[in-house]
Coordinates of C-alpha atoms and ligand atoms in Angstrom, one line a residue:
M1 CA 94.2 116.4 134.1
S2 CA 96.7 118.8 133.9
S3 CA 98.4 120.9 131.6
L4 CA 101.9 119.1 129.7
A5 CA 104.5 119.9 127.6
F6 CA 104.1 120.7 124.3
A7 CA 106.9 121.4 121.8
S8 CA 110.4 121.6 122.0
V9 CA 112.6 124.1 121.0
G10 CA 116.1 125.2 121.6
G11 CA 117.2 121.3 123.0
R12 CA 113.9 122.1 125.9
W13 CA 110.6 120.6 125.9
V14 CA 107.8 123.8 126.7
E15 CA 104.3 123.8 127.6
S16 CA 101.6 125.6 125.6
S17 CA 99.3 128.0 126.9
A18 CA 96.4 126.1 124.9
H19 CA 95.5 122.2 123.7
E20 CA 92.9 121.4 121.2
T21 CA 90.8 117.9 121.9
L22 CA 90.7 115.6 119.4
P23 CA 87.8 113.1 118.7
D24 CA 88.7 109.2 118.2
P25 CA 88.3 108.7 115.2
L26 CA 86.2 105.6 116.0
N27 CA 83.3 107.1 118.4
G28 CA 83.9 110.8 118.4
E29 CA 84.7 110.6 122.0
P30 CA 87.2 112.6 123.8
F31 CA 90.6 111.2 122.9
L32 CA 94.2 113.0 122.6
K33 CA 93.9 116.1 124.2
V34 CA 96.8 118.1 121.6
P35 CA 99.2 121.4 122.4
A36 CA 97.9 124.4 120.3
T37 CA 100.5 127.5 120.3
T38 CA 99.7 130.3 120.3
P39 CA 101.0 132.9 117.8
G40 CA 102.3 134.2 120.6
E41 CA 104.5 131.1 122.1
A42 CA 105.4 130.4 118.0
Q43 CA 107.7 133.4 118.6
A44 CA 110.5 130.9 120.7
F45 CA 110.5 128.4 117.8
V46 CA 111.0 131.6 115.2
A47 CA 114.2 133.1 117.1
S48 CA 115.2 129.4 117.6
L49 CA 115.2 129.0 114.0
E50 CA 117.5 132.2 113.3
L51 CA 120.4 130.5 115.6
C52 CA 121.7 128.5 113.1
S53 CA 123.8 130.5 110.4
K54 CA 123.5 129.8 107.1
S55 CA 126.2 127.4 106.4
G56 CA 124.4 125.3 109.6
L57 CA 125.8 123.5 112.4
H58 CA 127.6 121.4 110.7
N59 CA 129.7 121.1 107.0
P60 CA 132.8 119.3 105.3
F61 CA 134.9 122.1 107.4
K62 CA 132.5 122.3 110.4
S63 CA 132.3 120.2 113.5
P64 CA 132.7 117.2 111.0
E65 CA 132.2 114.7 114.4
R66 CA 129.0 115.7 113.8
Y67 CA 128.2 113.2 111.0
L68 CA 129.5 110.2 112.9
A69 CA 127.8 111.2 116.1
Y70 CA 124.9 110.6 113.6
G71 CA 125.8 107.1 112.4
S72 CA 126.2 106.5 115.6
A73 CA 122.7 107.5 116.7
T74 CA 121.3 105.7 114.1
A75 CA 122.7 103.3 114.7
K76 CA 121.2 103.0 117.9
A77 CA 117.6 103.6 116.8
A78 CA 117.5 101.2 114.1
A79 CA 118.2 98.5 116.8
L80 CA 115.6 99.5 118.9
M81 CA 113.2 99.8 116.2
A82 CA 113.9 96.3 116.0
V83 CA 112.6 95.1 119.6
P84 CA 109.7 93.8 118.7
E85 CA 108.2 95.6 121.5
V86 CA 109.0 98.4 119.9
E87 CA 107.9 97.7 116.4
D88 CA 104.4 96.7 118.3
F89 CA 105.0 99.6 120.8
F90 CA 104.6 102.1 117.3
T91 CA 102.3 99.5 115.0
R92 CA 100.0 100.3 117.3
L93 CA 100.4 103.6 118.1
I94 CA 99.9 104.4 114.3
M95 CA 97.3 102.7 114.3
R96 CA 95.5 104.5 117.4
V97 CA 95.8 108.2 115.5
A98 CA 95.1 106.7 111.8
P99 CA 93.5 104.2 111.7
K100 CA 94.5 101.3 109.2
S101 CA 95.1 97.5 109.5
Y102 CA 98.2 96.3 111.4
A103 CA 99.7 95.5 108.5
Q104 CA 99.7 98.5 107.2
A105 CA 100.9 100.5 109.9
N106 CA 103.8 97.9 110.3
G107 CA 104.6 98.4 107.6
E108 CA 105.2 102.0 108.0
V109 CA 107.9 101.0 110.6
V110 CA 109.5 98.1 109.4
V111 CA 109.9 101.1 106.1
T112 CA 111.0 103.1 108.7
R113 CA 113.6 101.1 111.3
R114 CA 115.4 99.3 107.1
F115 CA 115.6 103.2 106.3
L116 CA 117.9 104.4 110.3
E117 CA 120.0 101.1 108.7
N118 CA 120.8 101.6 105.9
F119 CA 122.0 105.4 106.8
S120 CA 123.6 103.8 110.5
G121 CA 127.5 103.4 111.0
D122 CA 129.5 106.1 108.2
N123 CA 126.4 106.2 105.7
V124 CA 126.1 109.3 107.7
R125 CA 129.5 110.9 106.2
M126 CA 129.2 109.5 103.6
L127 CA 126.2 111.6 102.0
A128 CA 128.1 114.5 101.2
R129 CA 131.1 112.9 99.6
S130 CA 132.6 115.4 97.3
F131 CA 134.4 115.3 94.7
S132 CA 138.2 116.9 93.5
V133 CA 139.1 118.0 89.9
P134 CA 143.1 119.1 89.1
G135 CA 143.4 122.8 88.5
D136 CA 145.4 124.2 85.3
H137 CA 148.6 124.7 88.2
V138 CA 150.0 124.1 91.2
G139 CA 148.8 124.7 94.1
Q140 CA 145.1 124.8 91.8
A141 CA 142.2 122.0 92.7
S142 CA 138.7 122.4 92.7
T143 CA 136.2 120.3 95.0
G144 CA 132.4 120.4 94.9
Y145 CA 130.8 119.8 98.7
R146 CA 127.3 119.5 99.9
W147 CA 126.5 122.0 101.4
P148 CA 123.8 122.3 104.4
F149 CA 121.3 125.3 103.8
G150 CA 121.2 125.5 107.5
P151 CA 117.7 127.0 109.5
V152 CA 115.3 124.4 107.2
A153 CA 111.3 123.8 107.7
I154 CA 109.0 120.0 107.4
V155 CA 105.8 120.8 107.0
S156 CA 104.0 116.6 107.5
P157 CA 100.8 115.9 106.8
F158 CA 98.3 113.2 109.2
N159 CA 98.0 110.6 106.8
F160 CA 102.4 108.5 107.0
P161 CA 102.5 109.3 110.7
L162 CA 105.9 107.0 113.1
G163 CA 106.1 107.1 117.3
E164 CA 107.6 104.6 119.7
Q165 CA 108.5 105.3 123.3
P166 CA 110.8 103.4 124.0
S167 CA 112.5 105.6 127.7
N168 CA 111.3 107.0 130.6
E169 CA 112.2 109.9 129.6
G170 CA 110.4 112.5 130.6
T171 CA 106.5 112.6 129.9
S172 CA 104.8 112.1 126.4
V173 CA 103.2 115.7 125.6
Y174 CA 100.4 114.6 124.7
Q175 CA 97.5 113.7 127.0
V176 CA 96.1 110.8 126.3
L177 CA 92.0 111.1 127.4
V178 CA 91.0 107.4 127.1
A179 CA 91.7 104.4 128.5
G180 CA 93.9 101.6 126.0
L181 CA 95.7 103.9 123.0
V182 CA 97.2 101.6 121.5
D183 CA 94.7 98.0 121.9
S184 CA 93.3 96.0 119.9
V185 CA 93.3 97.3 116.4
V186 CA 93.7 101.0 115.4
M187 CA 94.4 103.1 113.6
A188 CA 97.2 105.7 111.0
Y189 CA 99.5 105.7 107.7
L190 CA 102.4 107.5 106.9
C191 CA 102.7 108.6 110.7
I192 CA 106.6 108.4 111.0
E193 CA 107.4 106.8 107.8
I194 CA 107.4 110.2 105.3
P195 CA 108.3 112.9 108.6
V196 CA 111.4 110.2 109.6
L197 CA 112.9 109.7 106.4
Q198 CA 112.9 114.0 105.9
L199 CA 114.4 115.0 109.2
M200 CA 116.9 112.7 109.5
G201 CA 117.8 113.7 105.7
A202 CA 118.2 117.5 107.0
L203 CA 120.0 116.6 109.9
Y204 CA 122.2 114.7 107.8
M205 CA 122.7 117.2 106.2
G206 CA 123.8 119.7 108.1
N207 CA 120.7 121.3 108.8
K208 CA 118.9 122.4 111.6
V209 CA 114.9 121.6 111.3
I210 CA 112.1 123.5 112.2
F211 CA 109.3 120.1 112.0
K212 CA 105.6 120.3 112.4
T213 CA 103.0 117.2 111.0
D214 CA 99.4 116.8 111.4
S215 CA 98.0 117.0 115.3
K216 CA 95.4 114.6 114.9
V217 CA 99.3 112.4 114.4
S218 CA 101.8 114.2 115.9
V219 CA 102.0 111.9 118.9
V220 CA 103.6 109.6 117.2
M221 CA 106.5 111.5 116.1
E222 CA 106.7 112.9 119.8
Q223 CA 107.8 110.2 121.0
T224 CA 110.3 109.0 118.2
L225 CA 112.1 112.4 118.9
R226 CA 112.9 110.9 122.5
L227 CA 113.3 107.9 121.2
F228 CA 116.3 110.1 118.8
H229 CA 116.7 112.3 121.9
H230 CA 117.3 108.7 123.9
C231 CA 119.7 107.6 121.9
G232 CA 122.2 110.1 121.6
A233 CA 120.8 112.3 118.6
P234 CA 121.8 116.6 119.8
V235 CA 118.5 118.1 121.2
E236 CA 119.4 121.4 119.4
D237 CA 118.8 121.1 116.0
V238 CA 115.3 119.6 116.1
D239 CA 112.5 121.8 117.2
F240 CA 108.7 119.9 117.1
I241 CA 106.1 122.2 117.0
N242 CA 102.6 121.8 117.9
C243 CA 99.9 124.8 115.6
D244 CA 97.6 124.5 113.2
G245 CA 98.5 125.7 110.0
P246 CA 98.0 129.2 110.6
V247 CA 100.2 129.6 113.3
M248 CA 102.8 127.5 110.9
H249 CA 102.5 130.2 108.1
G250 CA 103.8 133.4 110.5
V251 CA 106.1 131.3 111.9
L252 CA 107.4 130.5 108.0
T253 CA 107.1 133.7 107.1
S254 CA 108.9 135.1 109.9
A255 CA 111.4 132.9 110.2
Q256 CA 112.2 132.1 106.1
P257 CA 113.7 128.6 106.3
R258 CA 116.1 128.3 104.0
V259 CA 114.1 125.7 103.0
T260 CA 110.9 124.6 103.9
Q261 CA 109.9 120.7 102.8
F262 CA 106.8 120.5 102.5
T263 CA 104.3 117.5 102.6
G264 CA 101.1 118.1 101.6
S265 CA 97.5 119.0 100.0
S266 CA 98.5 120.7 96.1
K267 CA 96.4 123.4 98.0
V268 CA 99.2 125.0 100.8
A269 CA 101.4 123.7 98.7
E270 CA 101.2 126.2 96.2
I271 CA 100.2 128.6 99.0
L272 CA 104.3 128.4 100.7
A273 CA 105.6 128.6 97.6
E274 CA 104.3 132.4 97.0
A275 CA 104.5 133.1 100.9
L276 CA 108.4 131.7 100.7
D277 CA 109.7 132.8 97.1
G278 CA 109.7 129.7 96.0
K279 CA 111.8 128.3 99.0
V280 CA 110.2 125.8 98.9
K281 CA 110.5 121.9 97.8
V282 CA 107.5 119.9 97.4
E283 CA 105.9 116.6 97.4
D284 CA 101.5 116.8 97.1
A285 CA 99.3 115.6 96.0
G286 CA 99.1 112.2 94.3
F287 CA 96.2 111.9 91.3
D288 CA 97.9 108.3 90.4
W289 CA 96.9 106.0 87.6
K290 CA 97.6 102.6 86.5
I291 CA 97.1 101.4 83.5
L292 CA 96.5 98.4 81.8
G293 CA 97.4 97.0 79.3
P294 CA 96.6 94.6 77.1
D295 CA 98.1 91.2 77.9
V296 CA 95.7 89.6 80.1
Q297 CA 97.8 87.1 83.0
E298 CA 98.3 86.9 86.3
E299 CA 94.1 87.4 86.9
E300 CA 94.9 86.7 90.8
Y301 CA 97.5 89.0 91.6
V302 CA 96.6 91.9 89.6
A303 CA 93.6 92.1 90.9
H304 CA 94.7 92.0 94.2
T305 CA 97.3 94.8 93.5
C306 CA 94.2 97.2 92.0
D307 CA 92.3 96.5 95.3
Q308 CA 94.7 97.9 97.4
D309 CA 96.3 100.0 95.8
A310 CA 92.9 101.9 95.7
Y311 CA 91.5 100.8 98.5
A312 CA 94.1 99.7 102.1
Y313 CA 94.6 102.0 104.6
S314 CA 91.0 103.5 103.4
G315 CA 92.9 105.2 99.9
Q316 CA 94.3 107.6 102.0
K317 CA 98.5 107.6 101.2
C318 CA 99.1 109.8 98.3
S319 CA 100.3 107.1 95.7
A320 CA 96.7 105.3 96.1
Q321 CA 95.6 104.2 93.3
S322 CA 93.3 107.5 92.1
I323 CA 92.3 107.0 88.6
L324 CA 92.1 103.0 86.9
F325 CA 92.6 102.5 82.8
V326 CA 91.9 99.3 81.9
H327 CA 91.9 97.5 78.3
E328 CA 88.7 95.9 77.3
N329 CA 90.8 92.2 77.4
W330 CA 91.1 92.8 81.3
S331 CA 86.7 93.7 81.3
K332 CA 86.4 90.5 78.9
S333 CA 88.3 88.7 81.6
G334 CA 86.6 89.9 84.2
I335 CA 88.3 91.9 86.7
L336 CA 86.6 94.0 87.6
E337 CA 83.7 91.4 89.4
T338 CA 86.9 90.6 90.9
L339 CA 88.1 93.7 92.2
K340 CA 84.5 94.8 93.7
S341 CA 84.0 91.1 95.6
L342 CA 87.5 91.9 96.9
A343 CA 86.7 96.0 98.1
S344 CA 83.4 94.1 100.2
R345 CA 85.6 91.6 102.3
R346 CA 87.1 94.8 104.2
T347 CA 85.8 96.0 106.8
L348 CA 85.4 98.3 109.7
E349 CA 86.2 95.5 111.9
D350 CA 90.2 94.6 111.3
L351 CA 90.7 98.9 110.6
T352 CA 91.0 97.7 106.0
V353 CA 88.8 99.7 105.7
G354 CA 88.0 102.6 108.1
P355 CA 87.5 106.5 109.2
V356 CA 88.8 109.0 106.3
L357 CA 91.0 111.5 108.3
S358 CA 90.3 114.2 105.9
V359 CA 87.0 114.0 103.3
T360 CA 83.6 114.4 105.0
T361 CA 81.4 111.9 103.7
E362 CA 79.2 114.2 102.3
T363 CA 81.7 115.2 100.0
C364 CA 82.4 111.9 98.7
M365 CA 78.6 111.4 97.4
K366 CA 78.6 115.0 96.5
H367 CA 81.6 114.3 94.0
I368 CA 79.8 110.4 93.4
D369 CA 76.4 112.4 92.2
S370 CA 78.2 115.0 89.4
L371 CA 80.4 112.2 88.6
L372 CA 76.7 111.0 87.8
K373 CA 76.4 114.0 85.8
I374 CA 78.6 112.6 83.0
S375 CA 76.7 110.7 80.2
G376 CA 77.5 106.6 80.7
A377 CA 79.0 106.8 83.8
K378 CA 77.7 104.7 86.8
V379 CA 78.5 103.3 89.7
L380 CA 80.8 99.5 89.7
F381 CA 80.5 99.8 93.6
G382 CA 80.3 101.2 97.1
G383 CA 79.0 104.7 96.9
K384 CA 77.4 104.7 100.5
P385 CA 78.4 104.6 104.0
L386 CA 79.5 102.4 105.9
S387 CA 76.3 101.0 107.1
S388 CA 77.0 99.5 110.2
E389 CA 76.1 100.6 113.2
K390 CA 79.6 100.9 114.8
A391 CA 80.1 102.9 112.1
K392 CA 77.4 105.5 112.4
K393 CA 79.9 106.0 115.6
I394 CA 82.8 107.7 113.3
P395 CA 82.3 111.8 113.8
A396 CA 80.5 113.4 111.3
Q397 CA 83.8 115.3 110.7
Y398 CA 85.8 112.5 109.2
G399 CA 84.1 110.6 106.2
A400 CA 83.0 107.0 106.1
W401 CA 81.8 106.0 103.5
D402 CA 82.0 101.3 101.7
P403 CA 85.3 101.2 98.7
T404 CA 84.1 103.3 95.8
A405 CA 84.8 102.8 92.1
V406 CA 83.1 104.2 89.3
F407 CA 82.9 104.4 85.9
V408 CA 83.6 107.3 83.3
P409 CA 83.3 106.2 79.5
L410 CA 86.9 107.3 78.3
K411 CA 85.3 109.9 75.8
E412 CA 83.0 111.9 78.2
M413 CA 86.1 112.1 80.7
L414 CA 87.7 113.8 77.9
K415 CA 85.0 115.7 76.4
S416 CA 86.0 119.1 78.3
P417 CA 87.7 120.7 80.7
E418 CA 84.7 120.6 82.9
N419 CA 84.4 116.4 83.4
F420 CA 87.9 115.9 83.0
A421 CA 89.1 118.1 86.3
L422 CA 86.3 116.4 87.8
C423 CA 87.5 113.7 86.8
T424 CA 91.1 114.1 87.7
T425 CA 90.1 115.8 91.3
E426 CA 91.9 114.0 94.4
I427 CA 89.1 112.5 96.7
F428 CA 92.0 110.7 100.0
G429 CA 90.2 108.5 100.2
P430 CA 88.5 104.8 99.5
F431 CA 87.5 106.5 96.3
Q432 CA 89.0 105.9 92.1
V433 CA 87.6 106.7 88.6
V434 CA 87.6 103.5 86.2
T435 CA 87.4 103.1 83.1
E436 CA 87.7 101.8 79.8
Y437 CA 90.5 101.7 76.4
D438 CA 90.8 99.2 73.7
D439 CA 93.8 99.0 71.3
N440 CA 93.2 101.9 69.4
E441 CA 92.1 104.1 71.9
L442 CA 96.8 104.5 73.6
D443 CA 96.7 107.7 72.8
A444 CA 93.7 109.3 74.5
V445 CA 94.8 107.2 77.7
L446 CA 98.2 108.9 77.7
E447 CA 96.4 112.4 76.9
A448 CA 94.1 111.2 79.5
C449 CA 98.2 111.3 81.4
E450 CA 99.1 114.3 80.6
R451 CA 96.4 117.0 80.8
M452 CA 97.0 115.7 84.3
N453 CA 98.2 117.7 86.7
N454 CA 99.9 115.3 89.7
H455 CA 102.6 113.3 88.3
L456 CA 103.7 111.6 91.7
T457 CA 103.1 107.5 90.9
A458 CA 102.0 105.9 88.2
A459 CA 101.6 102.0 87.5
V460 CA 102.3 100.5 83.3
V461 CA 100.8 96.8 83.8
S462 CA 101.9 94.6 81.1
N463 CA 104.9 92.5 80.2
D464 CA 104.5 93.4 76.5
V465 CA 107.7 95.6 76.4
S466 CA 106.0 98.0 73.2
F467 CA 103.6 98.5 75.1
Q468 CA 105.6 99.7 78.4
R469 CA 107.4 102.1 75.8
R470 CA 104.8 103.6 74.6
V471 CA 103.4 104.4 77.7
L472 CA 107.0 105.3 79.4
E473 CA 108.5 107.3 76.9
A474 CA 105.0 109.7 76.4
T475 CA 104.6 109.9 80.5
V476 CA 106.9 111.5 83.9
N477 CA 105.0 110.5 87.1
G478 CA 108.2 110.3 89.6
T479 CA 107.4 106.5 91.2
T480 CA 106.5 104.9 87.8
Y481 CA 106.1 100.7 88.1
C482 CA 106.3 98.8 85.7
G483 CA 105.6 95.3 84.8
I484 CA 102.6 92.5 86.0
R485 CA 103.1 93.1 89.2
A486 CA 102.9 96.8 89.3
R487 CA 101.4 99.2 91.6
T488 CA 100.9 102.9 92.5
T489 CA 101.6 102.4 96.8
G490 CA 105.0 101.6 98.2
A491 CA 107.3 103.6 99.6
P492 CA 110.4 101.5 101.2
Q493 CA 113.1 102.9 101.8
N494 CA 115.1 101.3 98.5
H495 CA 114.1 103.5 95.9
W496 CA 113.4 107.0 95.5
F497 CA 109.9 108.4 96.1
G498 CA 108.4 111.5 94.9
P499 CA 106.5 113.5 92.0
A500 CA 108.3 114.4 88.6
G501 CA 107.9 117.4 86.3
D502 CA 108.0 120.4 88.5
P503 CA 111.4 122.0 89.7
R504 CA 110.3 121.9 93.3
A505 CA 109.9 119.0 93.6
A506 CA 111.5 116.7 96.7
G507 CA 112.0 113.0 97.3
I508 CA 112.2 110.7 100.1
G509 CA 114.4 108.1 100.8
T510 CA 117.7 107.3 98.8
I511 CA 121.3 109.3 98.6
E512 CA 120.3 111.2 96.3
A513 CA 116.8 112.5 97.6
I514 CA 118.8 113.6 101.6
R515 CA 121.5 115.2 98.4
M516 CA 119.1 116.5 96.4
V517 CA 116.5 118.0 98.9
W518 CA 118.5 118.5 102.2
S519 CA 122.0 120.1 100.0
C520 CA 123.4 122.3 97.8
H521 CA 125.9 122.0 95.0
R522 CA 129.2 124.3 97.5
E523 CA 132.8 124.8 94.8
V524 CA 135.4 125.2 96.5
I525 CA 138.9 126.5 94.5
M526 CA 141.5 126.5 96.6
D527 CA 144.4 128.2 94.3
E528 CA 147.6 128.1 96.9
G529 CA 150.6 129.1 94.6
P530 CA 153.7 128.8 94.7
V531 CA 153.3 132.5 91.7
P532 CA 156.4 131.3 88.9
E533 CA 159.2 132.5 89.8
G534 CA 160.0 135.3 87.6
W535 CA 156.4 136.4 87.1
T536 CA 155.2 140.0 86.3
T537 CA 152.3 142.1 86.1
P538 CA 150.9 142.3 82.3
A539 CA 149.4 145.1 80.2
R540 CA 145.2 145.3 81.3
T541 CA 143.0 143.6 79.7
Ligands
NAD1 N1 103.8 113.5 97.8 C1 103.4 113.2 98.7 O1 104.4 112.8 99.5 C2 102.2 113.2 100.0 C3 102.5 112.0 100.9 C4 101.5 112.2 101.7 C5 100.0 113.4 101.4 N2 99.9 113.6 99.8 C6 99.2 114.8 99.7 O2 98.8 115.4 101.1 C7 96.5 115.5 101.3 C8 96.4 114.6 102.5 O3 97.4 115.5 103.7 P1 96.1 116.4 104.8 O4 94.8 116.6 104.3 O5 97.3 116.5 105.1 O6 97.1 117.9 104.3 P2 97.6 119.2 104.3 O7 97.7 120.2 102.4 O8 95.7 120.0 104.6 O9 98.0 119.6 105.5 C9 99.3 119.2 105.5 C10 99.9 120.4 106.7 O10 100.5 121.5 105.9 C11 100.1 122.0 107.4 N3 99.2 123.7 107.2 C12 98.3 124.4 106.1 N4 98.0 124.6 105.4 C13 99.1 125.8 106.1 C14 99.9 126.4 106.2 N5 99.0 127.9 105.5 N6 101.1 127.6 106.2 C15 102.0 125.5 107.0 N7 102.1 124.8 107.7 C16 100.0 124.6 106.8 C17 97.9 120.9 107.8 O11 98.2 121.5 109.3 C18 99.5 119.9 108.0 O12 100.4 118.9 109.2 C19 96.8 115.1 99.9 O13 96.7 115.3 98.8 C20 98.0 114.0 99.6 O14 98.1 113.5 98.6 C21 101.4 114.2 99.6

């Protein structure tokens, strides 16, 4: 096997001296040989980013034709991604590297394409729309512009990759070590959606980007980048690096990008916030709650949504339902039994449950044991490793367990900081905590929501207007669904997705998200005169 290019820097694909061999998440066999940039090689990326000034690659005064170029390239990319073969390729590529069902992977590709359709043509320059206010005298007016940051960075996680190969330009930077990479149903969820939506937003606003995604899924973005180049996106605007976290940490601290947009765990987010003096925009861990209100209706639909929110893509969505507050009326209606039955239909065969890429089975089982020490706690269903012969082939570095729900009494959960911390620890896999409350305990439910640290998604499942209001007025989650059809997952291109309650919070997908994350406000006050006839120098003040 020959060594292939590893990264794009300064507009050309270059090679790395070292590679990392990744195991197939389904059977542990060598799967992908991914470039592993060394600290020495990473210096080229630092130097490339330093070439970009703070005023960016384009802004309303500089090279405005680049807004149009991005509108045109985006229109072409959207059209290509609508070609059935291209859509299918990306879907299967995502499935292969981050195991999830065809439907889940395809949803990611479709959202990405719709985003590109939204920002085709003039919509890119519309993002940089300014406003003007008349001045105090002739020749004066102030204008507020959206200004780029210049050199910026994007670091994204494994769970939502995206990729495709519409052209034959260049060779893939990855070596596929097994036949049939995109055969059959395999794996991934936000491999493309998160990186593409953030990357394109950064570029539209005039920034130069160094971009890193998790090596487990970066083949998807490598293919996507080639698609954008094929469609006419300027090749020098993005430096794409494959490396581990520590090497990227070194790149960021050396290059000091004006903004680093980080999507991933809260632990790494905090490390970067400190190392980069707060110049970060963060989409971090999701510990997402759902409250089933007192009005029981549409039982089958609500149970279906609860199961999908907790267990689709094996719970590896930042928006996955982590805790379910069940009103006693819903318990009496039998929702927990329906949930158990729906979860039991999930199989490794169609990847409706599958390998967990960042939590081992051992970690999850230990977590369950700790929860069971809380008085009244019990396993509602699951709580065991996947047991089929096929499941036993999943490598030990990944997790593989049955969709699991552990019940913890609300009073016990709130009893001590230790219990609460345990019950609200994110397990990034098919796992949720369930608790119950009655009409007199809504304040305790709201206290639990207040005490949580992450405020990403939430769902208020009720059509009772006063109940909805009581919950909405007392909570903060950045993406909150409300009503009997409310869900926690789903990050479509048509609404904001991101946490709230943190000045560093980033958003994704919409006009407001792009403008807020990837541009800053600059006010230019034109004051061109004339100076009034007969003006004389006044007394000093
Ligand atoms: N809020 C959101 O929109 C969102 C979306 C997806 C995932 N997530 C969260 O991400 C987590 C799971 O993803 P993960 O396991 O890939 O997260 P992670 O934090 O371990 O890794 C994220 C990325 O950061 C890189 N990295 C790690 N240490 C680094 C460092 N010191 N400097 C620079 N880069 C570094 C990793 O290589 C990876 O590319 C979960 O907590 C999930 O909730 C959040």
